[in-house]
Amino acid sequence: MIETALIAQVLVVALVIVAYLSTGTASMFHPLTYYLIFHTLVFVIRPLLVHGFGIDNAWLFMGYWPSAAEFVKSLTVSSVALIAFSIACGWAGRVKPDLSRAPTFTFDRLDITAFALTVAALGPLAIYSAILRQDGADFTGTGDVQMERDPLTGQPVYVNTTGYIAEAHSMGLPLTLGIIWVSRFHPLSFIPFIAFVSYRAYLGWGRWAIIMGVLGMVLLILYHTRTKWFRWWQLACGLPVLLLFHTLGNNRDFLRGVLAGTENPSKLFSIFQGGEGSFVESVSNQDIANFDFLAFILWAVPQQSGTYTWFTQYLQLFTEPIPRMLWPDKPIGAPVKWVSLHDFGNFSNLTTSLAGDGWMSAGWIGVIVTMVVVGLILGRLHRWFWESGFTNRYAVLFYCAFIPLSLQWYRDGNITIVKFGFFSLLPILLWIGATKALRLWIGDSAGSPLAQSRMSVFHKPGFHKPGFRLPGLRFPADRA
């Protein structure tokens, strides 16, 4: 029975990929591309490995082992989630990307001044947070960043600081991407980005920031080079990043050990070697174990819990922004708890995925509603980008920085996208606000993004137009 279900699982994702590619809307800029990557890793490859090689690390951690029927049900729920998301996202984002119409942006003094002010305002906070978190979070009550784990939910909570400070280091990613973008990919502009990624790799925690950062940078390069898909050399350059991400998952101190001479750098490629550290051994950790977590959720809700959450977990959107230092009795997690997975097993630091979050909300209906709503949101964002956003220099950076974050949304479910999105997009939003404020202050309208993008189009070879209008002004073509 499981073997048949696994074959069906592979066929379903293959059919969805074929249908997606046939629409002509597929590209690395489409949110559906990232969900297909996520689904293939955690709901196709992972269950094949679990069943074929008897991987049970996640089961041991949670204290739960699924029956054959529960295994098949988990595959079915994940496929229904895939189909629902693909239809919604594909329909809402039905626009073919055309990078040939993308303008060549320039940044004037106001843009650069506003960005410099943004870096000056947020950069020190990001650096301070990174230094504060250099040893990670401490659960013994002695570190710079102290946390404690709630015994009822298994969730970690800051004790001596607030998340606004402890997580501010995440702003280093959009700030360094912004430097690359404003500098128009000058070779020296990559130095801050490389320093940020290297520092995160040295620390060993926050590995997802490395993946998100590299993907955001590559999307900007693809836009700059008018390319919809990765090229072979980009994939080759990305392989060491994936290997480093995976190695840090098994050993957070790997890079520190290499620099100290206590670790062999060849362990980075242990996934291709036999024996301990082989491929099967290395992928048996929790990095892509959302299938295992989903099986646990399907068993616990509603059989063990007796009810669903009825989407009340999203009420956390209203309580989470309030610092616990100002509200010591703030609820941990959602203010209303119908279901706590930690009551039925060890679910500490594990993620539900969008599909699991939907199931917890209302079973089959919850899965479909959750996947359709998220698919419509991301699909509409994709459509906006290719209809108007791609002609705006701020919108391009905003979109390329946000779309990689969707991978964490797919993995975590719930409201985590808001947390990560806040720190990842705040510098860009502040830059936009600062630029507009400066333009209003000096009364500059000709330097607006729309005007500059139009002017860059008129400078393309072979493009002739008698002139264009701005409010109260008319520019001849030779003065554009």
XYZ file of C-alpha atoms in Angstrom:
480
model
C 0.000 0.000 0.000
C 2.775 2.472 0.894
C 4.721 1.673 -2.270
C 1.689 2.407 -4.451
C 1.062 5.680 -2.614
C 4.700 6.716 -3.075
C 4.465 6.086 -6.813
C 1.292 8.159 -6.947
C 3.057 10.912 -4.970
C 5.810 11.111 -7.579
C 3.312 11.117 -10.466
C 1.238 13.918 -8.931
C 4.178 16.291 -8.511
C 5.445 15.389 -11.996
C 2.061 16.230 -13.546
C 1.880 19.514 -11.658
C 5.374 20.475 -12.848
C 4.493 19.652 -16.474
C 1.262 21.668 -16.256
C 3.109 24.566 -14.640
C 5.842 24.678 -17.275
C 3.274 24.504 -20.077
C 1.598 27.740 -18.936
C 4.573 29.886 -19.930
C 4.480 31.703 -16.579
C 7.143 29.576 -14.913
C 10.362 31.219 -13.800
C 12.580 31.581 -10.743
C 10.511 34.646 -9.883
C 7.303 32.638 -9.430
C 6.268 31.561 -5.892
C 5.017 28.239 -7.263
C 8.582 27.362 -8.278
C 9.643 27.512 -4.634
C 6.673 25.524 -3.398
C 7.425 22.783 -5.920
C 11.025 22.684 -4.677
C 9.837 22.521 -1.070
C 7.166 19.877 -1.769
C 9.552 17.695 -3.765
C 12.133 17.728 -0.983
C 9.924 17.171 2.049
C 6.860 15.353 0.702
C 8.358 13.259 -2.114
C 12.055 12.607 -1.483
C 11.770 12.487 2.311
C 9.016 9.808 2.493
C 10.896 7.751 -0.107
C 13.969 7.810 2.122
C 11.970 7.188 5.297
C 10.286 4.130 3.831
C 13.192 2.847 1.768
C 15.949 3.195 4.371
C 13.972 3.036 7.599
C 14.891 6.536 8.765
C 13.235 7.041 12.136
C 15.154 9.876 13.825
C 12.153 12.196 13.762
C 9.833 9.455 15.016
C 12.168 8.787 17.936
C 12.346 12.493 18.761
C 8.561 12.919 18.759
C 7.786 9.567 20.335
C 5.391 8.538 17.574
C 5.466 5.925 14.808
C 2.811 6.020 12.069
C 0.861 3.030 10.821
C 0.768 2.243 7.114
C -2.626 3.935 6.825
C -1.335 7.078 8.563
C 1.723 7.113 6.308
C -0.493 7.010 3.205
C -2.851 9.635 4.629
C 0.074 12.002 5.131
C 1.067 11.579 1.491
C -2.513 12.217 0.393
C -2.892 15.385 2.470
C 0.389 16.787 1.127
C -0.697 16.110 -2.471
C -4.074 17.764 -1.935
C -2.225 20.761 -0.469
C 0.047 20.874 -3.523
C -2.854 20.783 -5.968
C -4.828 23.442 -4.076
C -1.838 25.776 -3.834
C -0.819 25.238 -7.474
C -4.282 26.009 -8.829
C -4.717 29.131 -6.668
C -1.196 30.488 -7.177
C -1.149 29.640 -10.871
C -4.514 31.304 -11.489
C -3.784 34.440 -9.451
C -0.299 34.804 -10.952
C -1.218 34.116 -14.565
C 1.120 36.526 -16.306
C 4.094 35.619 -18.472
C 7.350 37.228 -17.347
C 8.899 39.471 -19.979
C 12.292 40.715 -18.906
C 12.886 42.305 -22.302
C 10.662 45.168 -21.100
C 12.632 45.653 -17.906
C 14.178 49.129 -17.711
C 17.758 49.889 -16.808
C 17.661 51.696 -13.498
C 19.835 54.521 -12.301
C 20.091 55.891 -8.776
C 20.418 59.619 -8.243
C 21.913 61.411 -5.261
C 18.629 61.395 -3.364
C 18.314 57.619 -3.715
C 21.844 57.059 -2.508
C 21.500 59.605 0.317
C 18.262 57.981 1.501
C 19.845 54.536 1.393
C 22.911 55.791 3.292
C 20.594 57.205 5.963
C 18.824 53.837 6.159
C 22.116 51.992 6.605
C 23.229 54.532 9.218
C 19.955 54.104 11.135
C 19.623 50.298 11.021
C 23.173 49.086 10.432
C 24.447 49.668 13.989
C 21.423 47.861 15.452
C 21.963 44.900 13.119
C 25.667 44.734 14.029
C 24.930 45.032 17.751
C 22.359 42.228 17.492
C 24.809 40.030 15.579
C 27.500 40.530 18.233
C 24.972 39.915 21.000
C 23.901 36.653 19.379
C 27.380 35.435 18.461
C 27.163 32.618 21.017
C 23.554 31.849 20.216
C 20.767 31.728 22.774
C 21.521 30.450 26.270
C 19.045 28.368 28.268
C 21.129 28.248 31.474
C 20.601 31.867 32.497
C 24.204 33.010 31.946
C 24.509 34.097 28.281
C 24.116 37.511 26.652
C 20.829 36.353 25.141
C 18.922 34.255 27.652
C 15.908 32.138 26.797
C 13.744 29.606 28.540
C 11.535 26.902 27.088
C 7.881 26.919 28.002
C 7.108 23.445 29.423
C 3.534 23.465 28.107
C 4.197 24.404 24.482
C 7.923 23.685 24.077
C 8.413 27.154 22.588
C 11.523 29.205 23.498
C 10.950 32.642 25.036
C 13.395 35.528 25.486
C 14.104 36.352 29.144
C 16.545 39.277 29.306
C 15.901 40.976 25.969
C 13.299 41.382 23.246
C 13.020 39.852 19.806
C 13.248 43.304 18.238
C 16.873 43.432 19.393
C 17.797 39.746 19.357
C 16.528 39.262 15.805
C 17.633 42.610 14.376
C 20.710 40.928 12.900
C 18.376 39.664 10.140
C 18.310 43.207 8.734
C 21.878 42.682 7.605
C 20.550 40.640 4.696
C 18.389 43.301 2.960
C 20.933 46.004 3.780
C 23.763 44.111 2.079
C 21.517 43.192 -0.861
C 20.589 46.849 -1.119
C 24.263 47.813 -1.356
C 24.662 45.449 -4.305
C 21.522 46.808 -5.956
C 22.323 50.506 -5.481
C 25.916 49.961 -6.626
C 24.644 48.216 -9.769
C 26.614 45.029 -9.031
C 30.001 46.650 -8.690
C 32.426 43.884 -7.602
C 33.288 45.667 -4.360
C 29.600 45.917 -3.426
C 29.508 42.154 -2.817
C 31.975 42.391 0.080
C 29.378 43.305 2.782
C 27.073 40.510 1.560
C 29.868 37.939 1.615
C 30.857 39.140 5.083
C 27.271 38.750 6.324
C 26.872 35.231 4.912
C 30.313 34.185 6.157
C 29.570 35.468 9.652
C 26.285 33.547 9.773
C 28.084 30.416 8.610
C 30.763 30.947 11.257
C 28.139 31.221 13.993
C 26.431 28.066 12.743
C 22.864 29.104 13.607
C 20.362 30.946 11.429
C 21.306 28.840 8.415
C 18.151 29.835 6.555
C 19.441 33.408 6.310
C 22.266 32.058 4.159
C 19.853 30.346 1.754
C 17.471 33.326 1.675
C 20.336 35.727 1.078
C 21.890 33.761 -1.742
C 18.517 33.273 -3.440
C 17.728 36.976 -3.142
C 21.085 37.918 -4.617
C 20.677 35.451 -7.489
C 17.200 36.803 -8.288
C 18.650 40.303 -8.537
C 21.364 38.969 -10.849
C 18.763 37.178 -12.981
C 16.782 40.406 -13.282
C 19.939 42.347 -14.098
C 20.923 39.850 -16.814
C 17.326 39.482 -18.117
C 17.215 35.742 -17.366
C 14.247 33.732 -16.016
C 16.102 30.620 -14.829
C 19.325 29.751 -13.127
C 22.260 29.112 -15.397
C 24.529 26.105 -14.996
C 27.360 28.104 -13.503
C 24.972 29.569 -10.918
C 23.815 26.083 -9.947
C 27.447 24.991 -9.657
C 28.190 27.965 -7.391
C 25.103 27.188 -5.311
C 26.104 23.591 -4.598
C 28.745 24.490 -1.959
C 26.176 26.737 -0.272
C 23.713 23.839 -0.012
C 26.450 21.543 1.272
C 27.440 24.129 3.884
C 23.787 24.548 4.912
C 23.441 20.804 5.322
C 26.764 20.384 7.156
C 25.912 23.148 9.621
C 22.656 21.345 10.309
C 24.618 18.354 11.578
C 27.406 20.350 13.221
C 26.780 24.004 14.082
C 30.462 24.536 14.960
C 31.797 23.098 11.691
C 33.254 26.315 10.291
C 34.686 27.313 13.656
C 36.340 23.913 13.868
C 37.787 24.268 10.361
C 39.293 27.651 11.225
C 40.620 26.279 14.522
C 42.071 23.229 12.796
C 39.944 20.722 14.713
C 37.609 19.853 11.812
C 38.491 18.392 8.443
C 37.167 20.619 5.604
C 36.486 17.476 3.542
C 33.508 16.766 5.815
C 31.673 19.339 3.738
C 31.457 16.651 1.037
C 30.754 13.731 3.347
C 27.284 13.456 1.850
C 28.896 11.892 -1.248
C 31.025 9.471 0.731
C 30.146 6.089 2.147
C 29.907 5.048 5.792
C 29.139 7.546 8.514
C 28.121 10.869 6.995
C 26.818 9.246 3.801
C 23.840 10.614 1.910
C 21.207 8.610 3.772
C 22.859 9.263 7.125
C 23.148 12.967 6.489
C 19.560 13.515 5.326
C 18.059 11.678 8.280
C 18.048 14.810 10.442
C 15.144 17.238 10.770
C 16.047 19.634 7.945
C 13.536 18.164 5.490
C 11.426 16.154 7.943
C 8.161 18.060 7.489
C 6.576 14.864 6.189
C 7.293 13.206 9.528
C 5.896 16.203 11.395
C 2.774 16.204 9.212
C 2.140 12.536 10.018
C 2.329 13.370 13.717
C -0.117 16.265 13.269
C -2.616 14.091 11.387
C -2.455 11.554 14.213
C -2.774 14.142 16.999
C -5.504 16.324 15.471
C -8.331 15.696 16.088
C -7.955 12.117 17.351
C -5.929 13.025 20.422
C -6.831 16.699 20.783
C -10.561 16.237 20.293
C -10.851 19.445 18.292
C -9.189 21.716 15.719
C -7.685 25.165 16.235
C -10.293 26.802 13.966
C -7.627 29.243 12.707
C -7.236 30.816 16.181
C -3.444 30.497 15.891
C -3.552 33.586 13.667
C -4.745 35.699 16.601
C -1.062 35.756 17.526
C -0.701 38.479 14.889
C -2.252 40.885 17.392
C -0.239 39.869 20.467
C 3.176 39.028 18.995
C 4.217 42.643 18.196
C 3.980 43.613 21.897
C 7.372 43.071 23.608
C 7.237 40.653 26.537
C 9.282 43.151 28.512
C 6.234 45.460 28.395
C 3.727 42.641 28.848
C 5.296 39.989 31.114
C 2.132 37.870 31.097
C 1.821 37.878 27.303
C 0.557 34.485 26.084
C 3.212 32.216 24.618
C 2.144 31.567 21.052
C -1.499 32.156 20.176
C -3.638 33.858 22.838
C -6.329 31.214 22.322
C -5.139 27.596 22.324
C -7.471 24.865 21.206
C -4.629 22.483 20.371
C -1.083 22.138 21.724
C 0.922 19.525 19.821
C 3.407 19.346 22.696
C 0.701 17.643 24.785
C 0.910 14.511 22.643
C 4.640 14.204 21.979
C 7.886 16.141 21.786
C 7.220 18.869 19.223
C 9.823 21.374 20.488
C 11.367 23.527 17.732
C 9.519 21.567 15.036
C 7.515 23.162 12.241
C 4.022 22.335 11.034
C 4.333 23.387 7.359
C 1.440 25.167 5.654
C -0.315 21.870 5.011
C -0.035 20.824 8.663
C -1.127 24.252 9.851
C -4.170 24.009 7.612
C -5.013 20.549 8.943
C -4.791 21.778 12.521
C -7.194 24.588 11.623
C -10.080 22.527 10.224
C -8.970 19.204 8.749
C -9.426 18.770 5.011
C -11.297 22.072 4.709
C -8.550 23.822 6.637
C -5.854 22.447 4.323
C -7.672 23.620 1.202
C -8.566 27.041 2.625
C -5.032 27.683 3.907
C -3.314 26.616 0.698
C -5.755 28.507 -1.530
C -5.506 31.736 0.483
C -1.696 31.684 0.575
C -1.601 30.710 -3.103
C -3.854 33.631 -4.026
C -1.755 36.079 -1.999
C 1.564 34.995 -3.509
C 0.109 34.573 -6.990
C -1.357 38.065 -6.926
C 2.005 39.411 -5.754
C 3.658 37.708 -8.729
C 1.124 39.212 -11.090
C 1.612 42.695 -9.637
C 5.356 42.379 -10.086
C 5.194 41.563 -13.790
C 2.409 44.025 -14.541
C 3.960 47.056 -12.868
C 6.425 46.272 -10.079
C 9.299 45.218 -12.336
C 9.556 48.787 -13.663
C 10.175 50.205 -10.179
C 13.693 49.982 -8.762
C 12.438 49.723 -5.169
C 9.826 47.104 -6.025
C 12.428 44.879 -7.702
C 14.577 44.790 -4.565
C 11.480 44.305 -2.387
C 10.204 41.388 -4.486
C 13.566 39.657 -4.845
C 14.134 39.892 -1.093
C 10.642 38.633 -0.207
C 10.011 35.721 -2.570
C 12.786 33.501 -1.104
C 11.139 33.979 2.308
C 8.168 32.018 0.986
C 10.215 28.852 1.570
C 10.051 29.500 5.300
C 6.335 30.201 5.046
C 5.842 26.823 3.379
C 7.976 25.114 6.007
C 6.729 26.850 9.168
C 3.128 27.782 8.456
C 1.367 30.027 10.978
C 2.542 33.668 11.264
C 6.303 33.170 11.010
C 6.334 34.836 7.583
C 5.327 38.074 9.326
C 8.219 37.803 11.785
C 10.836 37.090 9.131
C 9.262 39.512 6.678
C 9.354 42.359 9.193
C 13.124 42.312 9.620
C 13.828 41.398 6.005
C 11.683 44.114 4.448
C 11.859 46.920 7.040
C 15.134 48.366 5.634
C 13.670 48.474 2.128
C 10.456 50.122 3.313
C 12.454 52.632 5.336
C 14.590 53.409 2.288
C 11.450 54.051 0.208
C 10.024 56.289 2.921
C 13.263 58.219 3.329
C 13.541 58.764 -0.424
C 9.986 60.066 -0.683
C 10.509 62.340 2.300
C 13.652 63.821 0.772
C 11.940 64.358 -2.564
C 9.010 66.083 -0.909
C 11.414 68.184 1.114
C 13.270 69.505 -1.949
C 10.269 69.331 -4.275
C 11.824 66.807 -6.671
C 9.281 65.018 -8.879
C 11.354 64.353 -11.973
C 13.499 61.904 -10.022
C 10.580 59.608 -9.188
C 10.952 55.892 -10.035
C 8.264 56.096 -12.720
C 9.888 59.049 -14.443
C 13.346 57.488 -14.359
C 12.127 54.115 -15.594
C 10.320 55.845 -18.471
C 13.392 57.859 -19.345
C 15.550 54.708 -19.345
C 13.151 53.065 -21.813
C 13.367 56.058 -24.160
C 17.154 55.759 -24.191
C 16.995 52.212 -25.621
C 18.455 51.895 -29.137
C 15.837 52.225 -31.853
C 13.198 53.725 -29.586
C 11.839 57.053 -30.876
C 9.181 59.170 -29.236
C 8.566 62.903 -29.693
C 8.467 63.547 -25.949
C 6.632 62.802 -22.737
C 4.802 64.716 -20.035
C 5.252 65.222 -16.349
C 2.782 67.315 -14.385
C 3.050 70.831 -15.767
C 6.109 70.030 -17.935
C 6.851 68.649 -21.370
C 10.265 67.245 -22.261
C 11.368 66.776 -25.872
C 12.847 63.363 -26.600
C 16.392 64.665 -27.014
C 16.284 66.102 -23.461
C 14.738 63.074 -21.764
